[in-house]
mmCIF file of N, CA and C in Angstrom:
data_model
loop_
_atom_site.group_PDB
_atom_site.id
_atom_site.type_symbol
_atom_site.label_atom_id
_atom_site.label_comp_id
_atom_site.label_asym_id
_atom_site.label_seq_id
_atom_site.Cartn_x
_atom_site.Cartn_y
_atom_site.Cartn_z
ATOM 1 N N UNK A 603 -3.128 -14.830 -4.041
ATOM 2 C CA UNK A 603 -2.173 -13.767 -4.294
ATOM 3 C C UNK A 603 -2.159 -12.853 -3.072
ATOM 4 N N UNK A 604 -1.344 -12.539 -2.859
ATOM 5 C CA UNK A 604 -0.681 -11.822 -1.472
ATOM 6 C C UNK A 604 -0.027 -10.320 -2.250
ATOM 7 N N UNK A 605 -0.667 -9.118 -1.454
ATOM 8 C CA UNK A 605 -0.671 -7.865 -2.222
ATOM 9 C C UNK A 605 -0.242 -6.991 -1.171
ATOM 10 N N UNK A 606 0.934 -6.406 -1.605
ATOM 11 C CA UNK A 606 1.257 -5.294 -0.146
ATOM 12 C C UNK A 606 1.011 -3.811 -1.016
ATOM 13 N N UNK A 607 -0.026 -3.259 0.477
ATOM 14 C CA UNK A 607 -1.128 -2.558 -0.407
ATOM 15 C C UNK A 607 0.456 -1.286 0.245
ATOM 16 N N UNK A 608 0.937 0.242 -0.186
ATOM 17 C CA UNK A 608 1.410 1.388 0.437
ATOM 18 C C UNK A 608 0.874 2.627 -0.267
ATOM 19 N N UNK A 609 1.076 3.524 1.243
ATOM 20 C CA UNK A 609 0.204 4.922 0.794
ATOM 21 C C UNK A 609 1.500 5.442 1.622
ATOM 22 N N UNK A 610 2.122 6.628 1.399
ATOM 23 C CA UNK A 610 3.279 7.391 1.723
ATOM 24 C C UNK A 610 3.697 8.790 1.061
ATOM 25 N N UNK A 611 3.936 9.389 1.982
ATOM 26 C CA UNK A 611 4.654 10.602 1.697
ATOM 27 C C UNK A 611 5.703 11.232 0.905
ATOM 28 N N UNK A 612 6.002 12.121 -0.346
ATOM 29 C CA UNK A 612 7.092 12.365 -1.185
ATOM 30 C C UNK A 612 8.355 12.350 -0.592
ATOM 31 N N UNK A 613 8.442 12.650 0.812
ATOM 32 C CA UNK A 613 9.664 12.618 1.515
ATOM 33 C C UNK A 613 10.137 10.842 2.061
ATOM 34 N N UNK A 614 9.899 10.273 1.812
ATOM 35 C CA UNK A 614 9.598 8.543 2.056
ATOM 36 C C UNK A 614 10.440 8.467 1.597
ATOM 37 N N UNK A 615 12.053 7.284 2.329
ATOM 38 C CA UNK A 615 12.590 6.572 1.494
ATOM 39 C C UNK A 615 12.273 5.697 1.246
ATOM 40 N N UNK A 616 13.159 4.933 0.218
ATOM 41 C CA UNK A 616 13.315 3.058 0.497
ATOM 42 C C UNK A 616 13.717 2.514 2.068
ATOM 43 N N UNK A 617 14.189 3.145 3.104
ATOM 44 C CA UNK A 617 14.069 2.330 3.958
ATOM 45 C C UNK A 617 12.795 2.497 4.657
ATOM 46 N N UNK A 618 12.256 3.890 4.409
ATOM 47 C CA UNK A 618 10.635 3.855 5.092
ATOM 48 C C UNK A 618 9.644 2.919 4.398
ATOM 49 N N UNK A 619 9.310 2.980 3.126
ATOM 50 C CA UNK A 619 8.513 1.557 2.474
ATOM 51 C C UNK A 619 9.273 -0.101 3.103
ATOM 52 N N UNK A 620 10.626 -0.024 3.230
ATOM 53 C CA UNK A 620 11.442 -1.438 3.777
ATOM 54 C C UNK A 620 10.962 -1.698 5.420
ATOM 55 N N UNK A 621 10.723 -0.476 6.304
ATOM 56 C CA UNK A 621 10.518 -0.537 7.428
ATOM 57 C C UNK A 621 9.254 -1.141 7.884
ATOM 58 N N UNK A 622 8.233 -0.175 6.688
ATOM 59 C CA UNK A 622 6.705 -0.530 6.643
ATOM 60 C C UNK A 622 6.225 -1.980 6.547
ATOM 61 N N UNK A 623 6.760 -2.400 5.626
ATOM 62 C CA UNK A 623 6.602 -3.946 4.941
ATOM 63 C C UNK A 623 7.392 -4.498 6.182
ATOM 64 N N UNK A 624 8.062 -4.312 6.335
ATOM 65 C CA UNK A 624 9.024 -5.413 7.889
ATOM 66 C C UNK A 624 7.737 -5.253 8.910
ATOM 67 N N UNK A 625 7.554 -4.071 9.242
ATOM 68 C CA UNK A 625 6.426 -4.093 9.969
ATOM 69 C C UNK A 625 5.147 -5.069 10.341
ATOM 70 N N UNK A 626 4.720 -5.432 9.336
ATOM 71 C CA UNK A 626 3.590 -6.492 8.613
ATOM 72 C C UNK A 626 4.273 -7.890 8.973
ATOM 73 N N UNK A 627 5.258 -8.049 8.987
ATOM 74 C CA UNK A 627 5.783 -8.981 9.251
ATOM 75 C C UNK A 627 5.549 -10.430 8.880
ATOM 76 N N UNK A 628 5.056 -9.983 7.238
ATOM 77 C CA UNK A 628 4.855 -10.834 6.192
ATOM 78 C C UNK A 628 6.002 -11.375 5.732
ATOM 79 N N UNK A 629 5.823 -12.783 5.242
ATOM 80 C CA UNK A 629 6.643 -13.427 4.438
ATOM 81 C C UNK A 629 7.500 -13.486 2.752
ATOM 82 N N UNK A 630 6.253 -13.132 2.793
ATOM 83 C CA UNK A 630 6.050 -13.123 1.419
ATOM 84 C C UNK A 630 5.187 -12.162 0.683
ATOM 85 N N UNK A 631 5.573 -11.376 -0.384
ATOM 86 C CA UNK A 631 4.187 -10.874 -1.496
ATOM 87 C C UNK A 631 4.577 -11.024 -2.786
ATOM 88 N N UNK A 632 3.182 -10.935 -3.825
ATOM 89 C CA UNK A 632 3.586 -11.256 -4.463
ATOM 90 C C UNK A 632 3.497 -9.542 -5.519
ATOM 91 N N UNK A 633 2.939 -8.890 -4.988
ATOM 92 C CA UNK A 633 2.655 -7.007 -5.537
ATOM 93 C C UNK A 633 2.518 -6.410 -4.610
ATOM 94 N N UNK A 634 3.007 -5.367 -5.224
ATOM 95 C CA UNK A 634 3.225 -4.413 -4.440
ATOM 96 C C UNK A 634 1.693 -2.943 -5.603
ATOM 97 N N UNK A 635 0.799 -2.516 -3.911
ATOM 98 C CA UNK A 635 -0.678 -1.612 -4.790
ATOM 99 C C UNK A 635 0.084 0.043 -4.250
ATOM 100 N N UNK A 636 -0.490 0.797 -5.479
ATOM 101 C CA UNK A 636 -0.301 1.991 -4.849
ATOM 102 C C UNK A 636 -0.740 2.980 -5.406
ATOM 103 N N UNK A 637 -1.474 4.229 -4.533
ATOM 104 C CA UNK A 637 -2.243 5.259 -5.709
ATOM 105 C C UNK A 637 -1.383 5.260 -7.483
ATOM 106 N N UNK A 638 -2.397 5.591 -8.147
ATOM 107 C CA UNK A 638 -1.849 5.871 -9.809
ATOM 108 C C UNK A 638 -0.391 6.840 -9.590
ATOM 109 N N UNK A 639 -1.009 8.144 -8.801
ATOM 110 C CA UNK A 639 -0.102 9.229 -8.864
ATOM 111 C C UNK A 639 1.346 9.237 -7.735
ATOM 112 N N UNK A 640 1.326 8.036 -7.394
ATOM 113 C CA UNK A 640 2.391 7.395 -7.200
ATOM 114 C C UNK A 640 3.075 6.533 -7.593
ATOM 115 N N UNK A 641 2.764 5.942 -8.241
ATOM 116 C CA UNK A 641 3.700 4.525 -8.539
ATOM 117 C C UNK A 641 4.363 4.934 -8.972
ATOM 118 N N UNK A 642 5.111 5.939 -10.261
ATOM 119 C CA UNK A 642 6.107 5.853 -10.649
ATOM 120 C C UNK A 642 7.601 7.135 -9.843
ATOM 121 N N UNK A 643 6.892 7.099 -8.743
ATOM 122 C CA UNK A 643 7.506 7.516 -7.929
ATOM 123 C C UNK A 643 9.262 6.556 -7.780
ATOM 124 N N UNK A 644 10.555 7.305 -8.047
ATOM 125 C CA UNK A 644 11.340 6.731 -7.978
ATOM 126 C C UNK A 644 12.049 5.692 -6.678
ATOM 127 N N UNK A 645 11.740 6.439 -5.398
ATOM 128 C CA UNK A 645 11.539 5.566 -4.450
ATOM 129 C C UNK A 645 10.719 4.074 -4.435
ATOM 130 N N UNK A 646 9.657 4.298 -4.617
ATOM 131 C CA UNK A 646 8.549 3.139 -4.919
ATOM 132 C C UNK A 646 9.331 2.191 -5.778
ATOM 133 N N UNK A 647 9.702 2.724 -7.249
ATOM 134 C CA UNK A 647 10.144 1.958 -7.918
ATOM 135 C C UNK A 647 11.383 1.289 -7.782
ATOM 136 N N UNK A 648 12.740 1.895 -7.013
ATOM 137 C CA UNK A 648 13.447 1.247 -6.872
ATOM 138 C C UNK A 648 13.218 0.263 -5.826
ATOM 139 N N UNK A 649 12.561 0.533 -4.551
ATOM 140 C CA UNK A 649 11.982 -0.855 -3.751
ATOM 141 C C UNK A 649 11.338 -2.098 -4.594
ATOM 142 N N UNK A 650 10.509 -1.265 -5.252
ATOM 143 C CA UNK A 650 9.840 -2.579 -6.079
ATOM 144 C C UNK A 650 11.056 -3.502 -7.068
ATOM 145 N N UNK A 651 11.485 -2.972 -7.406
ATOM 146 C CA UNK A 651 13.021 -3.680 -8.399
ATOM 147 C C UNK A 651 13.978 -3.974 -7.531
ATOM 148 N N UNK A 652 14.171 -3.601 -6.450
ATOM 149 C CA UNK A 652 14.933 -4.133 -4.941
ATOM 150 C C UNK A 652 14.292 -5.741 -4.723
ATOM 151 N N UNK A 653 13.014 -5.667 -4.431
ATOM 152 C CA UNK A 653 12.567 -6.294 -4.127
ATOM 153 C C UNK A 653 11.618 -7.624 -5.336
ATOM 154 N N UNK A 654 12.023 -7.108 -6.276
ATOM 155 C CA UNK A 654 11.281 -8.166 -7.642
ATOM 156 C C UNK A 654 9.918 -7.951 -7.312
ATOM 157 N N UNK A 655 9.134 -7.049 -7.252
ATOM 158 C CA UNK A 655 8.128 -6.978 -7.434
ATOM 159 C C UNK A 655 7.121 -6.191 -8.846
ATOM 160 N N UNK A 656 6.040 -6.291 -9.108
ATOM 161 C CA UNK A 656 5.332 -5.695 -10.160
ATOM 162 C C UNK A 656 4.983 -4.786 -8.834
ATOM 163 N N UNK A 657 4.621 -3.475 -9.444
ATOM 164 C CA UNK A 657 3.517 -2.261 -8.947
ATOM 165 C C UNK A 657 2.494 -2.450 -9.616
ATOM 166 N N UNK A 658 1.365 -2.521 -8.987
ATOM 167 C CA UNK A 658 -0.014 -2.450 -9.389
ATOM 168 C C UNK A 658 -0.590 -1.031 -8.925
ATOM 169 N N UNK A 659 -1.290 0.279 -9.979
ATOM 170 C CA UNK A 659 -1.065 1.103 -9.796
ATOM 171 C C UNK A 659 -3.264 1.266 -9.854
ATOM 172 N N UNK A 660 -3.735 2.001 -8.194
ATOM 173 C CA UNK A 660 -4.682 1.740 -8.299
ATOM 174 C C UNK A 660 -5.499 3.329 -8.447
ATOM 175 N N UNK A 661 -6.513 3.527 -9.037
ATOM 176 C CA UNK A 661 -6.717 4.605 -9.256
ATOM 177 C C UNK A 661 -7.648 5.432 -8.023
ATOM 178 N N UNK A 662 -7.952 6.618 -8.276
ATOM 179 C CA UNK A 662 -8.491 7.297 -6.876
ATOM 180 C C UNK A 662 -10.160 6.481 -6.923
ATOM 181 N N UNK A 663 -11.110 6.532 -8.020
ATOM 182 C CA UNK A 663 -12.187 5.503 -7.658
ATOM 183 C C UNK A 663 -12.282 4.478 -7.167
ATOM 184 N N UNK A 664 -11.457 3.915 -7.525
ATOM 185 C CA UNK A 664 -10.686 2.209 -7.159
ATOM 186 C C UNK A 664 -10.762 2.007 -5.755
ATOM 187 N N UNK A 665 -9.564 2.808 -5.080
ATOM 188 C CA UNK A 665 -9.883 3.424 -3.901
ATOM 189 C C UNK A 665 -10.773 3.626 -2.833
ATOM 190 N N UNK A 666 -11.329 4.667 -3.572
ATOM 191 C CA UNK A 666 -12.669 5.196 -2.875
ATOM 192 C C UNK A 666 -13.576 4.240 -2.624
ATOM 193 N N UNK A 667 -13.813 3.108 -3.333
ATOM 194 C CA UNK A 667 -14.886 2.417 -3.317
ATOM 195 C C UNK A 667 -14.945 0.829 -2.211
ATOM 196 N N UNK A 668 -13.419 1.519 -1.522
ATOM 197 C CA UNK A 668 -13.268 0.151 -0.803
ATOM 198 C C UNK A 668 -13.336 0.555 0.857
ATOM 199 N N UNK A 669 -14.339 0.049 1.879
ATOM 200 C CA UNK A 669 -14.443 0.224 2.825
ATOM 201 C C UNK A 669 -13.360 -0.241 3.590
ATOM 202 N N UNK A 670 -12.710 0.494 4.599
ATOM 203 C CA UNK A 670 -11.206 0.284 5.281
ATOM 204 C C UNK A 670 -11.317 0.209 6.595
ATOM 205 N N UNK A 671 -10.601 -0.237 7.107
ATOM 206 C CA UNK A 671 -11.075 -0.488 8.869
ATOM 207 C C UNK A 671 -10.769 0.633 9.618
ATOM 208 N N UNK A 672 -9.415 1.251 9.083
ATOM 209 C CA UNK A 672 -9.032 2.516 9.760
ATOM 210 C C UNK A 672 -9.600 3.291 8.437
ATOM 211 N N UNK A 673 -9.877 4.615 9.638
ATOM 212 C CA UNK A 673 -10.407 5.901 9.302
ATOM 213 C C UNK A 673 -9.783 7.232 9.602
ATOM 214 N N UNK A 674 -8.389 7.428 8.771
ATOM 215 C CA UNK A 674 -8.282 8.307 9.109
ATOM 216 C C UNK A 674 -8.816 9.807 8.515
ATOM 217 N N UNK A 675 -9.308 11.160 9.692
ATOM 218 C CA UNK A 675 -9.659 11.545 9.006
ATOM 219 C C UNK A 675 -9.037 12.552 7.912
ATOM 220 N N UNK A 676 -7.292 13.342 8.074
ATOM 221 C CA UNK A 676 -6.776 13.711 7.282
ATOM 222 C C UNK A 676 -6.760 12.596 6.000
ATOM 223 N N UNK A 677 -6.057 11.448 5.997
ATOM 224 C CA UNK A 677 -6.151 10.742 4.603
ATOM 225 C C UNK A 677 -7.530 10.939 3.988
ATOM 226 N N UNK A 678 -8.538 10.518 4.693
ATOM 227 C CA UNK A 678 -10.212 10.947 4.099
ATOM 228 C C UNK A 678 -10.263 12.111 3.225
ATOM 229 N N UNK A 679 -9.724 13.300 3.784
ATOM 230 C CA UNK A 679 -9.695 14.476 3.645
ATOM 231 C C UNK A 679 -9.442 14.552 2.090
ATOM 232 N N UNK A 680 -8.127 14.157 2.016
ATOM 233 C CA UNK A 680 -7.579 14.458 0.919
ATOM 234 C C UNK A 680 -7.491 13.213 -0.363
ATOM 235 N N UNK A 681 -7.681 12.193 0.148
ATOM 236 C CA UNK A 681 -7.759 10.981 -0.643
ATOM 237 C C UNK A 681 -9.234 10.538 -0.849
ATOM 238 N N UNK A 682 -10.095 10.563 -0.344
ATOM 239 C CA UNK A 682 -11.573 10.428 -0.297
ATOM 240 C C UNK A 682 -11.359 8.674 0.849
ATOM 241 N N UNK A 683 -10.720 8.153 1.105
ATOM 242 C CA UNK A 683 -10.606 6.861 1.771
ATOM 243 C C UNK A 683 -9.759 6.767 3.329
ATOM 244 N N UNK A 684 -10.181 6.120 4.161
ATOM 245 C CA UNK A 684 -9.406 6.089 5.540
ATOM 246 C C UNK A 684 -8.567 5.763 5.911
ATOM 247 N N UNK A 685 -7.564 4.739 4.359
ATOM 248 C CA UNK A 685 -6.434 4.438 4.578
ATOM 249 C C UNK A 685 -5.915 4.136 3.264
ATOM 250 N N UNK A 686 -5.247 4.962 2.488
ATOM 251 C CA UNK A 686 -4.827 4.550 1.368
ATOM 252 C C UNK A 686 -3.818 3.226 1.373
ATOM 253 N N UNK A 687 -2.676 2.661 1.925
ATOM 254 C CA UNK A 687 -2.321 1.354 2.436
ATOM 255 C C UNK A 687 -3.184 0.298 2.050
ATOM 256 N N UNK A 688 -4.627 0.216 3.185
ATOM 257 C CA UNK A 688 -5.435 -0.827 2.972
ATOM 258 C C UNK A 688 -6.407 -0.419 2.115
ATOM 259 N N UNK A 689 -6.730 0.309 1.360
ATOM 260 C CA UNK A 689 -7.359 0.781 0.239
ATOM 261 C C UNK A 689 -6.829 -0.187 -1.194
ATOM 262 N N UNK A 690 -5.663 0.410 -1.461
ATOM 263 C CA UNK A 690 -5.060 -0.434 -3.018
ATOM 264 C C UNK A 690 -5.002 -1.528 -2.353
ATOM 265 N N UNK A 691 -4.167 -2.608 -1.157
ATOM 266 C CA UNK A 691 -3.773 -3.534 -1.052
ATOM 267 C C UNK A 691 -5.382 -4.129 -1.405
ATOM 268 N N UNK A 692 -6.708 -3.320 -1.008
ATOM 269 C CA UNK A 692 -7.787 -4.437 -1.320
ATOM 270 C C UNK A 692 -8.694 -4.345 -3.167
ATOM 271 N N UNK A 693 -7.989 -3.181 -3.367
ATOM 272 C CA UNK A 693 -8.671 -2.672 -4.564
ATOM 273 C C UNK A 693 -7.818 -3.579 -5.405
ATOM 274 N N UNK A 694 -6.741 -3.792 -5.089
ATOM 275 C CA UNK A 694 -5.737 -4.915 -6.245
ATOM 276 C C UNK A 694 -6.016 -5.873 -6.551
ATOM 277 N N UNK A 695 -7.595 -6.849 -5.341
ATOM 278 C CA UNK A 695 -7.251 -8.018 -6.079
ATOM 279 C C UNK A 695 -8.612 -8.402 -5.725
ATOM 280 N N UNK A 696 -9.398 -9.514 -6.481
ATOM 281 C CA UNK A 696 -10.770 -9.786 -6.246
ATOM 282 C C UNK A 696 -11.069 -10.684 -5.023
ATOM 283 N N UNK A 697 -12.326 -10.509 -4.568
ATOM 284 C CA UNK A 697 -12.894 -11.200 -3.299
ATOM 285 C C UNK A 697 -11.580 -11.069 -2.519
ATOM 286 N N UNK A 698 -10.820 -9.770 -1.854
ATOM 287 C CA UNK A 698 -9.981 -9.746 -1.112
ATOM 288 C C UNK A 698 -10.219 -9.115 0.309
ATOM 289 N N UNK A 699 -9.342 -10.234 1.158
ATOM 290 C CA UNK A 699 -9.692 -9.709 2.416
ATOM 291 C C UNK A 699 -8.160 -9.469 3.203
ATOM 292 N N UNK A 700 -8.473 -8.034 3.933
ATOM 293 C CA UNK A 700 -7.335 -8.191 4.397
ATOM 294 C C UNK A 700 -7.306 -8.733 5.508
ATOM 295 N N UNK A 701 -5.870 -8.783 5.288
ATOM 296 C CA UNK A 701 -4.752 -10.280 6.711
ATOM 297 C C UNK A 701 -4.170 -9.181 7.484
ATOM 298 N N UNK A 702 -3.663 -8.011 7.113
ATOM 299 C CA UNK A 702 -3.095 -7.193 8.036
ATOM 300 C C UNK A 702 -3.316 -5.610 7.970
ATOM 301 N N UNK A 703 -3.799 -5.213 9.051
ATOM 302 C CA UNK A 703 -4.284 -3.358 8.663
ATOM 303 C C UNK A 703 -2.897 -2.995 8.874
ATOM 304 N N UNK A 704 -2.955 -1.488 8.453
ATOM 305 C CA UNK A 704 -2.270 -0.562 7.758
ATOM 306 C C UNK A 704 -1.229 -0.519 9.194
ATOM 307 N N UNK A 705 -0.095 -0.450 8.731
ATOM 308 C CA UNK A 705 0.627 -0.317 9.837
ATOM 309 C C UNK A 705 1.834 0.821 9.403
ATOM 310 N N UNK A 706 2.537 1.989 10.330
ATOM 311 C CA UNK A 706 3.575 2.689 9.981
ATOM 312 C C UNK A 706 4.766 2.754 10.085
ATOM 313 N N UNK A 707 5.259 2.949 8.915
ATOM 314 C CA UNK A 707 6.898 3.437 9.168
ATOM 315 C C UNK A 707 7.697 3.990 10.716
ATOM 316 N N UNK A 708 8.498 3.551 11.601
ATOM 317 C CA UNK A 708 8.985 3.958 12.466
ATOM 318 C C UNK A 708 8.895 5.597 12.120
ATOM 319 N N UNK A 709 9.539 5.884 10.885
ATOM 320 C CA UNK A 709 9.556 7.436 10.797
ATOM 321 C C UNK A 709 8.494 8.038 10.057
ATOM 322 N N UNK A 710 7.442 7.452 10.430
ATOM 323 C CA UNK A 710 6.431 7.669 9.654
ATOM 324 C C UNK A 710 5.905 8.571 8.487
ATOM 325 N N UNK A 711 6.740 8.123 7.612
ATOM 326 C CA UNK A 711 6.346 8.275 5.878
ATOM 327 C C UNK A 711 5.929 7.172 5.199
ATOM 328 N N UNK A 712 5.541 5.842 5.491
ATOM 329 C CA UNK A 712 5.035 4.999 4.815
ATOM 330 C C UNK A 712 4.106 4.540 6.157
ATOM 331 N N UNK A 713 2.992 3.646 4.706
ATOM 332 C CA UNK A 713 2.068 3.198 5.274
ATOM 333 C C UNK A 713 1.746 1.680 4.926
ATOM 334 N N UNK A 714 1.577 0.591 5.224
ATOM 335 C CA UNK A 714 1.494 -0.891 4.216
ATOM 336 C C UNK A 714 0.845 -1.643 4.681
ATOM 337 N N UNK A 715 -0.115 -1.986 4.164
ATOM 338 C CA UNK A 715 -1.082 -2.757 4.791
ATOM 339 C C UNK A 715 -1.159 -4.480 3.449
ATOM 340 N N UNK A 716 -1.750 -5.443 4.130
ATOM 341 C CA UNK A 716 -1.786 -6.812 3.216
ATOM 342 C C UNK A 716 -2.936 -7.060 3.316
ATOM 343 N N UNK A 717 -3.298 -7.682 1.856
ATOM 344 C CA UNK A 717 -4.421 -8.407 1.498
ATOM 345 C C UNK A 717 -4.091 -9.236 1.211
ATOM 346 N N UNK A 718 -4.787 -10.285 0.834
ATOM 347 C CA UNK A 718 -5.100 -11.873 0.164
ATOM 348 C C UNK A 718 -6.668 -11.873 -0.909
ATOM 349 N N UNK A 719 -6.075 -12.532 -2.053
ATOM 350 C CA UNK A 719 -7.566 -12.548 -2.984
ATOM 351 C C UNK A 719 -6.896 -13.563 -3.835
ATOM 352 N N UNK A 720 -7.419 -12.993 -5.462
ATOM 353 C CA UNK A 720 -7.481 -13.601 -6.784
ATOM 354 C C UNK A 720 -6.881 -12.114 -7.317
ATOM 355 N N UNK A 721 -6.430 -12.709 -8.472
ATOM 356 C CA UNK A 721 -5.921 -11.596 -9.060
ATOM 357 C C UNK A 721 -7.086 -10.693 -9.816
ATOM 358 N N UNK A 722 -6.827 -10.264 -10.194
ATOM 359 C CA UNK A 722 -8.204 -9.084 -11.142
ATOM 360 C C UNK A 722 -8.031 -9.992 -12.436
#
């Protein structure tokens, strides 16, 4: 299973999550991960229904508990993790490793990073 992990800003459109994911320059996913207190974010959701995807909605422990390659330290700050992006994309799915770090939106309000695992 192939998981496009995003962490983004309230001001984010659908073409900033569309830009992000182009970015990655993945083929294919099969979910889309993203903090709890986002997912039902209407942006999010209409990409995800743009795009036929489920949201997998990951919580702030979930999160926290996943070591990330980037470190940033504002996201740290306020999220407890160094990249929310590659955070859910790895918290979404078991024995997962990611294939692509967190990469940004040209206008940087999104963030999307990919994993590969098993599903939970």
């Amino acid at each position: 299973m192939i998981v496009a992990g995003f962490g983004f800003r309230a001001s984010a459109t659908e073409d900033s999550l569309s830009d992000a994911l182009a970015l990655t320059a993945v083929a294919h996913v099969d979910a889309i991960a993203t903090p709890t207190d986002k997912a039902q974010s209407g942006t999010l959701q209409t990409f995800a229904k743009t795009h036929n995807l489920p949201v997998l909605e990951i919580d702030a422990s979930a999160m926290q508990a996943v070591e990330t390659p980037t470190d940033s330290a504002p996201v740290r700050e306020k999220r407890g993790t160094g990249s929310v992006a590659e955070a859910c994309a790895l918290a979404a799915l078991n024995n997962a490793k990611l294939t692509i770090p967190r990469v940004v939106s040209v206008d940087r309000l999104a963030t999307c990073a990919i994993a590969q695992g098993e599903p939970l």
